Coordinates of C-alpha atoms in Angstrom, one line a residue:
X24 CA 72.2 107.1 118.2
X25 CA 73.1 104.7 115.6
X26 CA 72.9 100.8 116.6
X27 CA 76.2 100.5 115.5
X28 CA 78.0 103.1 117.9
X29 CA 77.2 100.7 120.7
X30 CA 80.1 98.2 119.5
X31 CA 83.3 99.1 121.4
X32 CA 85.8 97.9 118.3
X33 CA 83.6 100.5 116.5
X34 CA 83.8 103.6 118.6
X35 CA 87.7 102.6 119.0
X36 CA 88.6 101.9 115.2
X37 CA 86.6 105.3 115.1
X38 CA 88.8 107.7 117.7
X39 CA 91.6 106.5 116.8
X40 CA 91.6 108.7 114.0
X41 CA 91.5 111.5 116.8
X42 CA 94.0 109.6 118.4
X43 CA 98.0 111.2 118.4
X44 CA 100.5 108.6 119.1
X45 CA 103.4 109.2 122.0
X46 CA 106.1 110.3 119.2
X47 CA 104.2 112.9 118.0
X48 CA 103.3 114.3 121.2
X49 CA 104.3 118.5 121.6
X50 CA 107.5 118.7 123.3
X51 CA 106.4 121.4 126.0
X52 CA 105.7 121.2 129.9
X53 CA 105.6 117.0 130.5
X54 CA 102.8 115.7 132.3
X55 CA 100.8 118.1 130.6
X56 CA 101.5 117.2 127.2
X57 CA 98.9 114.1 126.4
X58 CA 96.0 116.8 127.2
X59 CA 96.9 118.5 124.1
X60 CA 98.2 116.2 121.8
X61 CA 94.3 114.3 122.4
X62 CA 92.2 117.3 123.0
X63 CA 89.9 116.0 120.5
X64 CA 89.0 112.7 122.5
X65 CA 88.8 114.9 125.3
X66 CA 85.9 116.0 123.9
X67 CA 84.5 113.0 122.8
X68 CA 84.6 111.5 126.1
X69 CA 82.4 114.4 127.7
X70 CA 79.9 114.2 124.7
X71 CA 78.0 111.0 126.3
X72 CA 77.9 108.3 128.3
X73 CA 78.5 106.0 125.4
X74 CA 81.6 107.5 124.2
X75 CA 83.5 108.3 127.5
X76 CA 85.3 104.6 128.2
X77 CA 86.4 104.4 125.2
X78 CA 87.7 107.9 124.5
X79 CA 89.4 107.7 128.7
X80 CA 90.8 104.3 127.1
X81 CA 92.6 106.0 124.1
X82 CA 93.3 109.6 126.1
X83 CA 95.0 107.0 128.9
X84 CA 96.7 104.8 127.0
X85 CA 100.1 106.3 127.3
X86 CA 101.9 108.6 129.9
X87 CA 105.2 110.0 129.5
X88 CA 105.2 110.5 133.9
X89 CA 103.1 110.7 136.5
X90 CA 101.8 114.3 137.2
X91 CA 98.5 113.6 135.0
X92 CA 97.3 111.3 137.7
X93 CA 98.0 113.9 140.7
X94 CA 96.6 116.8 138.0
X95 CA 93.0 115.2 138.0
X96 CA 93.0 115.3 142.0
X97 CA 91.0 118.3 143.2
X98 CA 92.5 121.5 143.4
X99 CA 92.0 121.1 147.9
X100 CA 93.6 118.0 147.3
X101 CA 97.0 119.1 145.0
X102 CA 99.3 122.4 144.6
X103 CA 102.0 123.6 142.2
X104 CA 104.5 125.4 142.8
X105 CA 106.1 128.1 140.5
X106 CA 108.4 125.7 138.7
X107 CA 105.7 123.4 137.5
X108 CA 106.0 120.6 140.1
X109 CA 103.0 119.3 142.0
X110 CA 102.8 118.2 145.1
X111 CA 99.8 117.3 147.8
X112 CA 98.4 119.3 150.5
X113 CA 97.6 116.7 153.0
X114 CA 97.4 112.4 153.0
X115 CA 95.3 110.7 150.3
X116 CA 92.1 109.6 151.3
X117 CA 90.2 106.5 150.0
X118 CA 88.0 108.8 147.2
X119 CA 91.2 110.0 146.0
X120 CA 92.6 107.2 145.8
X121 CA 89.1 106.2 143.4
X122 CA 90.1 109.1 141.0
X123 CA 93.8 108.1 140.8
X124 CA 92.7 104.2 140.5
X125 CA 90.3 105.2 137.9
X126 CA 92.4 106.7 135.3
X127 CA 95.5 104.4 136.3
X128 CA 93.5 101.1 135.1
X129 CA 93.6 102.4 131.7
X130 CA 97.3 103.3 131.2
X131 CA 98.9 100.9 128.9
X132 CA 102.1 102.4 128.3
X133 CA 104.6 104.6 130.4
X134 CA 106.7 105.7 127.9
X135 CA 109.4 107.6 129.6
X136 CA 109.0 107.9 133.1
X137 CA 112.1 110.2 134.2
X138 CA 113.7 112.3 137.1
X139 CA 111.1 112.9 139.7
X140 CA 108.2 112.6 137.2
X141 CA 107.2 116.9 137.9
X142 CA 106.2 115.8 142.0
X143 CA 108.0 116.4 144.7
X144 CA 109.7 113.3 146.7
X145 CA 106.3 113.6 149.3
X146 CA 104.3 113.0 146.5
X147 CA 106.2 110.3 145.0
X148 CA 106.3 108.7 148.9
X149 CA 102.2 109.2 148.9
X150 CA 101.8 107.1 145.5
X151 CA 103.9 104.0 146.7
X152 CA 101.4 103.8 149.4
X153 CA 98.1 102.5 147.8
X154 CA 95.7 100.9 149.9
X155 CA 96.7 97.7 150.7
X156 CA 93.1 96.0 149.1
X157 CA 95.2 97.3 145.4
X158 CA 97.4 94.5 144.0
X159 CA 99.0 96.9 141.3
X160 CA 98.3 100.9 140.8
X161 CA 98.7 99.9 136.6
X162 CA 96.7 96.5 136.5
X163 CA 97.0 96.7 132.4
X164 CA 100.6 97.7 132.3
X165 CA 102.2 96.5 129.3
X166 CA 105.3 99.4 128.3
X167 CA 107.7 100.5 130.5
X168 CA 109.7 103.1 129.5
X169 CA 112.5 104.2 132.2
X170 CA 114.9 107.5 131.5
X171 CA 117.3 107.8 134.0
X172 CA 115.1 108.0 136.8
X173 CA 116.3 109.5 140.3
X174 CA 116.7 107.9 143.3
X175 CA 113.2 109.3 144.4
X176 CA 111.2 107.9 141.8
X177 CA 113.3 104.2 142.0
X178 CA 111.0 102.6 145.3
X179 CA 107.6 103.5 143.1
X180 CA 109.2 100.9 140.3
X181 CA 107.8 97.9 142.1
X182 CA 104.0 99.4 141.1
X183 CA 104.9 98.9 137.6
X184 CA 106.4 95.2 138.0
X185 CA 103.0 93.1 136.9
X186 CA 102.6 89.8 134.7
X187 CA 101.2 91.6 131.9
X188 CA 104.5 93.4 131.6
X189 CA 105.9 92.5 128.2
X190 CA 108.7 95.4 127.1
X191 CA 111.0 96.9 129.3
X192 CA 113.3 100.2 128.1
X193 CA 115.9 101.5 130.1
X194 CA 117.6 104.5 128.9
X195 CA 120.5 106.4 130.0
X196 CA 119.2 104.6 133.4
X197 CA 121.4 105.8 136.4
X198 CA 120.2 103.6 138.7
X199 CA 120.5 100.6 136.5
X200 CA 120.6 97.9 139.3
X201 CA 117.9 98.6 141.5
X202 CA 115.6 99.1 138.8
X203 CA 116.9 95.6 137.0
X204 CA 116.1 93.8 140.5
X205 CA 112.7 95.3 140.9
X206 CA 111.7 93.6 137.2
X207 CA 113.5 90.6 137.4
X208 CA 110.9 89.0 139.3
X209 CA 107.8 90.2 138.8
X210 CA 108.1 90.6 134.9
X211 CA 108.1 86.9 133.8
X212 CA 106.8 87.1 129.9
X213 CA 108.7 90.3 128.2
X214 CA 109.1 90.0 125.0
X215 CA 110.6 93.3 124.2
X216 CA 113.8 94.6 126.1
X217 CA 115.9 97.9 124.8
X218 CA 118.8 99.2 126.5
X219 CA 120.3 102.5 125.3
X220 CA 123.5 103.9 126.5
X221 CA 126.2 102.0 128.8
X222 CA 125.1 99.5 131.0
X223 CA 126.7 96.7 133.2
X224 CA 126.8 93.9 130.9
X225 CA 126.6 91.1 133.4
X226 CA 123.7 92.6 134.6
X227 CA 122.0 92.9 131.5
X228 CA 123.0 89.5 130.7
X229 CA 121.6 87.8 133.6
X230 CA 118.4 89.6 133.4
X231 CA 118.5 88.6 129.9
X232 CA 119.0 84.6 130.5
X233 CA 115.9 85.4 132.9
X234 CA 113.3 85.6 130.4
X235 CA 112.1 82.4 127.7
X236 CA 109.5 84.4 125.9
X237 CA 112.0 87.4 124.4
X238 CA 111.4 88.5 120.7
X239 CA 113.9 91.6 120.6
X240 CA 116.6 92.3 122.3
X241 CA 117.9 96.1 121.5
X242 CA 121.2 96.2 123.5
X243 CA 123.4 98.2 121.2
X244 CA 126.1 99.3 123.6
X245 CA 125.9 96.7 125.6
X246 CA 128.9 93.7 125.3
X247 CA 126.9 90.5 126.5
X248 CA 128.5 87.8 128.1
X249 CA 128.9 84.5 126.3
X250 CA 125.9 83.0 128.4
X251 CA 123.5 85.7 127.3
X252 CA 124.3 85.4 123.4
X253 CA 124.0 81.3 123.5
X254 CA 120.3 81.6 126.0
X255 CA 119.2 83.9 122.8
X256 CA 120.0 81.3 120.4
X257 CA 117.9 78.6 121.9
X258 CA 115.0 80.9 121.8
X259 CA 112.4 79.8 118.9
X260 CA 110.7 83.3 119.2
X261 CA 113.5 86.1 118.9
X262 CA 113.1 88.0 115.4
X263 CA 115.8 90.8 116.0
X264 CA 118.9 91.2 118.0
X265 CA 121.4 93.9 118.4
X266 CA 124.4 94.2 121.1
X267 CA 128.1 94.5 121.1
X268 CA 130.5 92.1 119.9
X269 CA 134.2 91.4 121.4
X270 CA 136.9 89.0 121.9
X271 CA 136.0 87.7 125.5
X272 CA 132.3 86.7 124.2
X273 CA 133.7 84.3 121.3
X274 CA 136.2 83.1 122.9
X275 CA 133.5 81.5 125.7
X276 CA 131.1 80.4 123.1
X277 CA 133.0 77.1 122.0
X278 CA 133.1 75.5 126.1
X279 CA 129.4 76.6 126.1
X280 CA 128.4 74.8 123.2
X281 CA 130.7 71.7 124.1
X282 CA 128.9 71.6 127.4
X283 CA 125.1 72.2 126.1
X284 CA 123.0 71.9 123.1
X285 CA 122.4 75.4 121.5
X286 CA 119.9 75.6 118.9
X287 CA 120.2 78.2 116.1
X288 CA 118.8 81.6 115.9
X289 CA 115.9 79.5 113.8
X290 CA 113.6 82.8 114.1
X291 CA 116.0 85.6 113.8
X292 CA 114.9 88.1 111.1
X293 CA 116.9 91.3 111.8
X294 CA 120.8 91.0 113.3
X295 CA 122.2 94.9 114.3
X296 CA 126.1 93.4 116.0
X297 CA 128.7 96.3 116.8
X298 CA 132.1 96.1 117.5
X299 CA 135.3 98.4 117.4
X300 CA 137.1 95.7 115.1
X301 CA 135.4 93.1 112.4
X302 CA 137.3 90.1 113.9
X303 CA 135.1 89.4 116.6
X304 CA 132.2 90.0 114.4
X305 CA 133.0 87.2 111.9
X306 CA 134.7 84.7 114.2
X307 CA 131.2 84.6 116.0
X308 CA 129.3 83.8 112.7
X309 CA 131.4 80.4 112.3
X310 CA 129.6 79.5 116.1
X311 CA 126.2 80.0 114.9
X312 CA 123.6 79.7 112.0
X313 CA 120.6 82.4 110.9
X314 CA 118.4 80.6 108.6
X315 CA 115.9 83.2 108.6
X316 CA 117.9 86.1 108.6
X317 CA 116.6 89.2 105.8
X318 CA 118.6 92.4 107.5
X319 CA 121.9 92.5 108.6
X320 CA 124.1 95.9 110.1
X321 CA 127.5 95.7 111.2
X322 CA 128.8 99.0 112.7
X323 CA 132.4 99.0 113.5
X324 CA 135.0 101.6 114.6
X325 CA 138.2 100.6 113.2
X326 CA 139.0 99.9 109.0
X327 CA 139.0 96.5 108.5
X328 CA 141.6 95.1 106.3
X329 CA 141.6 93.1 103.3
X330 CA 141.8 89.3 105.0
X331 CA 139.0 90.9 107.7
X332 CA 136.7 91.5 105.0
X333 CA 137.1 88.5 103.4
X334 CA 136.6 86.6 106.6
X335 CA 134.1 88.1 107.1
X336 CA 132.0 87.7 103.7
X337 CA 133.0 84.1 103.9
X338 CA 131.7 83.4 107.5
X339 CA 128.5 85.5 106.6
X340 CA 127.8 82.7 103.5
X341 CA 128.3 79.8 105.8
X342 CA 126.0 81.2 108.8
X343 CA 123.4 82.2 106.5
X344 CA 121.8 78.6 105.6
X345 CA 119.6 79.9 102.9
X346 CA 121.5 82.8 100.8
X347 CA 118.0 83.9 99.3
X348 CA 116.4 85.1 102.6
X349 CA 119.2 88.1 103.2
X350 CA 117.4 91.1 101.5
X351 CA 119.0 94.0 103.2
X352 CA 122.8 94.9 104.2
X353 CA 124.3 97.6 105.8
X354 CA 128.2 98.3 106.2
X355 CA 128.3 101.2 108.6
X356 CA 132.7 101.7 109.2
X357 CA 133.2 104.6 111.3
X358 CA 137.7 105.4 111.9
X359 CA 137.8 106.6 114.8
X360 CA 142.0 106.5 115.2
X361 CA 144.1 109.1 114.2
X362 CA 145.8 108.2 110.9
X363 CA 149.7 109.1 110.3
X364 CA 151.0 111.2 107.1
X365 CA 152.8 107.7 106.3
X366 CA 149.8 105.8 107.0
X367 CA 148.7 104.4 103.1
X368 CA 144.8 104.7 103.5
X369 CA 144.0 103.5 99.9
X370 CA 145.3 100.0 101.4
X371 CA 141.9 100.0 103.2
X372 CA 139.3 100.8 100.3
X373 CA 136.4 98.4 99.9
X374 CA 137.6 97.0 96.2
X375 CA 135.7 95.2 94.0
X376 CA 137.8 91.5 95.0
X377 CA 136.4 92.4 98.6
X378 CA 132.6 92.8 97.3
X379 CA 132.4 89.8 95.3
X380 CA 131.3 87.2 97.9
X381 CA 128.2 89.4 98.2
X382 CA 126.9 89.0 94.8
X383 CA 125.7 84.9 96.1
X384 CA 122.9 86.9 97.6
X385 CA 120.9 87.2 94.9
X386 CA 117.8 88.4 96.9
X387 CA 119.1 91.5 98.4
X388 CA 117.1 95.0 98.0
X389 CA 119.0 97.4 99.9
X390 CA 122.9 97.4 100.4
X391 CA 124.5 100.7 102.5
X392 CA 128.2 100.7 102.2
X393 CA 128.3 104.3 104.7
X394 CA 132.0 103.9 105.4
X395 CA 134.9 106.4 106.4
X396 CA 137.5 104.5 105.1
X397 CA 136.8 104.8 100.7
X398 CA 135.4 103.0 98.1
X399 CA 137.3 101.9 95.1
X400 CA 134.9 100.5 92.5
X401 CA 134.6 101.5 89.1
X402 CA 131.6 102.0 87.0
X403 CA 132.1 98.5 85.4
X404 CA 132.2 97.4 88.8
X405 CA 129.4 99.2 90.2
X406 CA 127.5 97.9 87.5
X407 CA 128.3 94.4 87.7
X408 CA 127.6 94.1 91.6
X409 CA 124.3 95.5 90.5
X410 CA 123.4 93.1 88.4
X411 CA 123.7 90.3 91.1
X412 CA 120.7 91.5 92.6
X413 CA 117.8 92.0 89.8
X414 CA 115.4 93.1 93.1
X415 CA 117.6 96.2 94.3
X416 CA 115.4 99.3 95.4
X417 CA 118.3 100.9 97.5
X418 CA 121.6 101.4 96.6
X419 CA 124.0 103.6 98.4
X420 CA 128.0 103.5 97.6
X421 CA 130.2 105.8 99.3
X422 CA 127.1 107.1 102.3
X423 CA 129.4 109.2 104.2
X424 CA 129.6 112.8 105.1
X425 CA 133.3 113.3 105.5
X426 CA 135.6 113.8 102.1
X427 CA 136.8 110.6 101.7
X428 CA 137.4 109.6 97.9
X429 CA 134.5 107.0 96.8
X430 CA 133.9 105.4 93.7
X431 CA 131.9 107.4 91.1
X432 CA 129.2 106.9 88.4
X433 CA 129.0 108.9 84.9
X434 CA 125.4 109.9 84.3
X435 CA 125.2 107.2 81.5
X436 CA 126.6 104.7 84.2
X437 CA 122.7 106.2 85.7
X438 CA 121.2 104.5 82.8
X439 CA 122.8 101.7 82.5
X440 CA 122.4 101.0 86.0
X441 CA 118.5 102.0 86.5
X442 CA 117.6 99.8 82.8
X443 CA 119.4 96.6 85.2
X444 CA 117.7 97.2 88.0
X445 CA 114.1 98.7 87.2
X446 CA 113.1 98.1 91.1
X447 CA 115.6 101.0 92.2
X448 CA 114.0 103.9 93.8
X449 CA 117.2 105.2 96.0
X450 CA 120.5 106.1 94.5
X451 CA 123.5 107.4 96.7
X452 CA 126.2 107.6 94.5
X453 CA 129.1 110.1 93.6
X454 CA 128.6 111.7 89.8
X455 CA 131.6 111.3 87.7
X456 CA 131.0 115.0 85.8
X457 CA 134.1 115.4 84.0
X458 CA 134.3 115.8 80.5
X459 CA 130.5 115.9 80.6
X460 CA 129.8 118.8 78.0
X461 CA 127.5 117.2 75.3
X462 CA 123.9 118.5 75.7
X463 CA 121.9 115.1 75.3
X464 CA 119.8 114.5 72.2
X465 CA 116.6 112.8 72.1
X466 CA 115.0 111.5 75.2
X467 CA 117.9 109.4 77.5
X468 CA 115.6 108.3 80.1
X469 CA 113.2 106.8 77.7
X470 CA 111.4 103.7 78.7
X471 CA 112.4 104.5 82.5
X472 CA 110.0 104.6 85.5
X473 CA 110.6 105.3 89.1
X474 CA 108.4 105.4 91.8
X475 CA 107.0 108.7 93.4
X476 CA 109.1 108.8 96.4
X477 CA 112.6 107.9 95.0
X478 CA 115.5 110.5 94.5
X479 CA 119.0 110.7 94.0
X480 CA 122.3 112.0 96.2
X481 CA 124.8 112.9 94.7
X482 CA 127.5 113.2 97.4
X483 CA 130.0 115.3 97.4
X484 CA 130.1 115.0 93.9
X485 CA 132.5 118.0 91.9
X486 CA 131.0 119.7 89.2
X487 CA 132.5 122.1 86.2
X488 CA 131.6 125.2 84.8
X489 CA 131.0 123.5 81.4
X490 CA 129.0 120.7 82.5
X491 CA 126.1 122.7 84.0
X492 CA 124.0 123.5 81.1
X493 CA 124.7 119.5 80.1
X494 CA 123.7 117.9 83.5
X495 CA 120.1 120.3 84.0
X496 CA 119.4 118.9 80.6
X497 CA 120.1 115.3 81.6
X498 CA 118.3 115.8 85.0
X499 CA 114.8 117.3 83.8
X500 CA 113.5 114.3 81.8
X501 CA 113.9 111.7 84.7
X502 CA 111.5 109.6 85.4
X503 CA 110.9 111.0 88.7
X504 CA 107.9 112.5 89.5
X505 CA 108.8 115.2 92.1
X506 CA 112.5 115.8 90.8
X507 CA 115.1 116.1 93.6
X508 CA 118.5 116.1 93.7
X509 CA 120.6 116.5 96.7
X510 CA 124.8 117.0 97.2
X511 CA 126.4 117.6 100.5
X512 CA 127.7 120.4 99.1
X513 CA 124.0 121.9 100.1
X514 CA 125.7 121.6 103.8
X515 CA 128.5 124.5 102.7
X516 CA 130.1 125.1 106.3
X517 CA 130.4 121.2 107.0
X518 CA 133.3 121.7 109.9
X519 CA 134.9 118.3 108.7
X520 CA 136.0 119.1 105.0
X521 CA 139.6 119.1 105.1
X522 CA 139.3 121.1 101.1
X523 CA 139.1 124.8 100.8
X524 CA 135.3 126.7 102.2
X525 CA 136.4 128.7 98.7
X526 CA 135.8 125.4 97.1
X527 CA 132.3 124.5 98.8
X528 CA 131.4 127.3 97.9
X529 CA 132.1 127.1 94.4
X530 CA 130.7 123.3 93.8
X531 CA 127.7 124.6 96.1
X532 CA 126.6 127.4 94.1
X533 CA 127.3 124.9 90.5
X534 CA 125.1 122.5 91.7
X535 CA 122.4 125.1 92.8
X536 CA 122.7 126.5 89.5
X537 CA 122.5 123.2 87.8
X538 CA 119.2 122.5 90.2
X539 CA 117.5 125.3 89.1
X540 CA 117.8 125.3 85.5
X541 CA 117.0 121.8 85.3
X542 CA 113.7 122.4 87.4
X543 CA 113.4 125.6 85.1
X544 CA 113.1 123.6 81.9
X545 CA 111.2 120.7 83.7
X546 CA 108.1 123.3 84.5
X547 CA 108.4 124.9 80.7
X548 CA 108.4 120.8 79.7
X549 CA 105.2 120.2 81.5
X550 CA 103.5 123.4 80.2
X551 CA 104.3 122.7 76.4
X552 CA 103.0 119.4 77.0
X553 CA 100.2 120.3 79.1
X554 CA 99.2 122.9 75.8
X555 CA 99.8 120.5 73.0
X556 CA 97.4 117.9 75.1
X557 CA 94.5 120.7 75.4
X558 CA 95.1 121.7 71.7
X559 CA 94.9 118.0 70.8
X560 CA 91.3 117.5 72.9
X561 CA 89.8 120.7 71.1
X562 CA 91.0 118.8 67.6
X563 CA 89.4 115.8 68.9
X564 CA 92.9 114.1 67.9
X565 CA 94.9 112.1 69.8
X566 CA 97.6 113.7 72.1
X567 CA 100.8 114.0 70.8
X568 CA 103.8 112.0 71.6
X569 CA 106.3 114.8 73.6
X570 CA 108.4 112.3 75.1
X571 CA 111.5 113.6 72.3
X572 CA 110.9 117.5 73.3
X573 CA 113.5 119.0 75.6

């Protein structure tokens, strides 16, 4: 054996190319699922005693429950019943315990630990029983992931409770409070704690104000109380935040800072803040400061009106100290209330006059304006926000996949746009189409280049009968290497389009149409050029400039 096959960072930096992360696990029976998704290093760890730590190390280093451990128990030990659940024949002895102990030591992560975990409650009863010489069944325990676990499975928390516990996920978790008072103690540096789905929020704020050492907080149905949201802003290490925003929580804020000194959120990078109105979200920014912030998403659940927005865009300038660090913006506006016949919705469109505060951030990349409510910009308009921010790579106008009118972009609007911003590499936009007949001349995307992975959406963009054969001619000389173009017209039985399914159908089968011709004369481009370079070889002459051929 090779010298070098004795390092340990070797042999791991080696099978970790066998190794398949927790994500991309198979979906079938749990328990039994990291046996085949690391079959490989399975094999590795039976091939010598060199190898077998390591490859135990890697095949060990998550669980999504605990039936693996009671699976490498032998068979006189263990039994399964017909539905897949294990459970033990008679009281663990002191070898068993070895082989449980064994793996156990090596389990870094417990993903999502759920229900009873594929044992029966005797099991479960065994296992919080180890002998009392073992301080902790998961000495190495860094991950806890917890999803909805039963009542049977909440007294074996307090084995995963250990000081080298640093993230904490609860999800969907019906027995939230016992399970937040087994970790508030034991638990003393996490660094990482995500709550998904409704949860008390005093509880989740007090365990929250618990903890000095936080770095993200992932909360985002979760309304914290003013305590909570001030303890995060005196902590020099958090990088990203996310939790619900209402009245009650500003309105505390001012007292709390009168009575104690709160730092800014000097380290926060990434700021997710939901809310069902965009009051509370912008009244909070004129309590705090984010010098550091580069990605901002605000998901709300009413329209927000005209003084809201700018508010809103005014109170964002003033918390962001430094107006070059914001890179990326999202505007996520879901309606969620009914709207009357008499109710005038074009009152509500994000205008131009509502945008403008935005262009002082000259450093942002990627701006998402996904909102139910409309978008009334103009091409000039469109262009002119653009050109605010020379570093742009995504731009999406109008992301939403109901029918609500959005502002719209004539294909030489495209060109303009992509020659001002030559970093862009994601377009959503709707295609204004009409009147577009003329077959371009000449080469229109000349001097353009995009990289490999970018593409354009169209939207629900309308399309003509005449306009087909002009648009596949337009489309097939972009400068994108794999050409794609999408519509959510591709979607033809979306249940929320209030137009006609004849309709859909029509604009569905244009755009197909338009699609493949384009692609048609793209492959016949790229075998006329591929023929006049070969000829040009056997001349021995230089190849040919094709970039004018259609």
């Amino acid at each position: 054996m090779h010298p070098a096959f004795l390092i340990e960072e070797i042999l791991l930096h080696i099978f970790s190319y066998c190794y398949t992360p927790f994500h991309h696990w198979p979906s079938f029976a749990p328990g039994r699922r990291h046996w085949y998704a690391n079959v490989h290093l399975a094999a590795l760890a039976r091939a010598c005693k060199t190898f077998k730590d390591p490859a135990l190390d890697m095949i060990w280093a998550e669980l999504d429950d605990l039936t693996p451990l009671v699976r490498c128990l032998p068979e006189s030990s263990r039994a399964e019943s017909l539905e897949g659940a294990y459970s033990l024949r008679k009281p663990l002895e002191q070898n068993e315990w070895d082989i449980i102990l064994g793996y156990s030591r090596r389990v870094r992560a417990l993903r999502c630990l759920r229900g009873s975990s594929g044992l029966d409650a005797d099991c479960i009863r065994a296992l919080c029983n180890p002998p009392t010489s073992v301080d902790s069944i998961f000495p190495n325990l860094h991950v806890v992931g917890l999803h909805a676990p039963s009542a049977t499975i909440v007294p074996f928390l307090r084995h995963l409770t250990h000081p080298k516990l640093d993230k904490i996920w609860f999800d969907h978790t019906e027995n939230l409070g016992v399970a937040i008072e087994v970790f508030v103690e034991g638990c003393p540096i996490v660094t990482d704690f995500h709550v998904s789905g409704l949860a008390h929020a005093d509880t989740i704020s007090g365990l929250i104000c618990r903890w000095e050492n936080l770095r993200s907080v992932r909360c985002y149905d979760v309304g914290l109380n003013a305590d909570a949201v001030t303890h995060l802003s005196r902590l020099r290490k958090l990088h990203y935040m996310a939790f619900r925003v209402h009245d009650a929580v500003v309105d505390r804020i001012p007292a709390i800072r009168a009575s104690a000194s709160v730092l800014p959120f000097s380290a926060l990078h990434d700021i997710y803040l939901v809310s069902d109105s965009l009051i509370p979200i912008w009244r909070i920014f004129r309590h705090f400061y984010f010098p550091e912030v580069h990605s901002l998403l605000v998901a709300l659940y009413t329209r927000p009106t005209a003084p809201d927005l700018v508010s809103f865009f005014v109170a964002l300038q003033e918390a962001c100290a430094h107006r070059h660090s914001l890179d990326k913006l999202l505007l996520h506006i879901r309606d969620i209330k009914y709207k009357t016949p008499s109710e005038d919705a074009s009152s509500y469109y994000i205008t131009f006059n509502r945008l403008r505060p935005l262009m002082v951030f000259t450093n942002i990349k990627f701006i998402t304006l996904d909102i139910s409510c409309g978008t009334d910009l103009n091409e000039r308009e469109l262009l002119c926000l653009a050109s605010s921010w020379p570093r742009l790579e995504r731009f999406e106008v109008g992301k939403n996949y109901d029918w609500t009118p959005s502002s719209a972009i004539s294909p030489g609007g495209f060109l303009q746009l992509l020659e001002r911003c030559r970093s862009l590499r994601v377009l959503y936009f709707m295609l204004d189409t009409r009147g577009y007949t003329e077959i371009p001349q000449g080469h229109p995307w000349r001097g353009l280049t995009m990289p490999k992975d970018s593409f354009i959406h169209l939207l629900n963009s309308p399309i003509e009968e005449e306009s087909i054969e002009a648009l596949s001619v337009f489309f097939h000389v972009s400068p994108y290497p794999d050409f794609s173009l999408t519509t959510h017209w591709n979607n033809r039985y979306y249940q929320g389009s209030e137009r006609p399914q004849e309709l859909c159908d029509l604009y569905y089968e244009r755009w197909v149409r338009a699609r493949s011709l384009a692609h048609d004369l793209w492959e016949a481009r790229r075998d006329l050029s591929r023929s006049l370079h070969d000829q040009s070889i056997n001349l021995g002459s230089h190849r040919p400039d094709t970039s004018s051929l259609l």
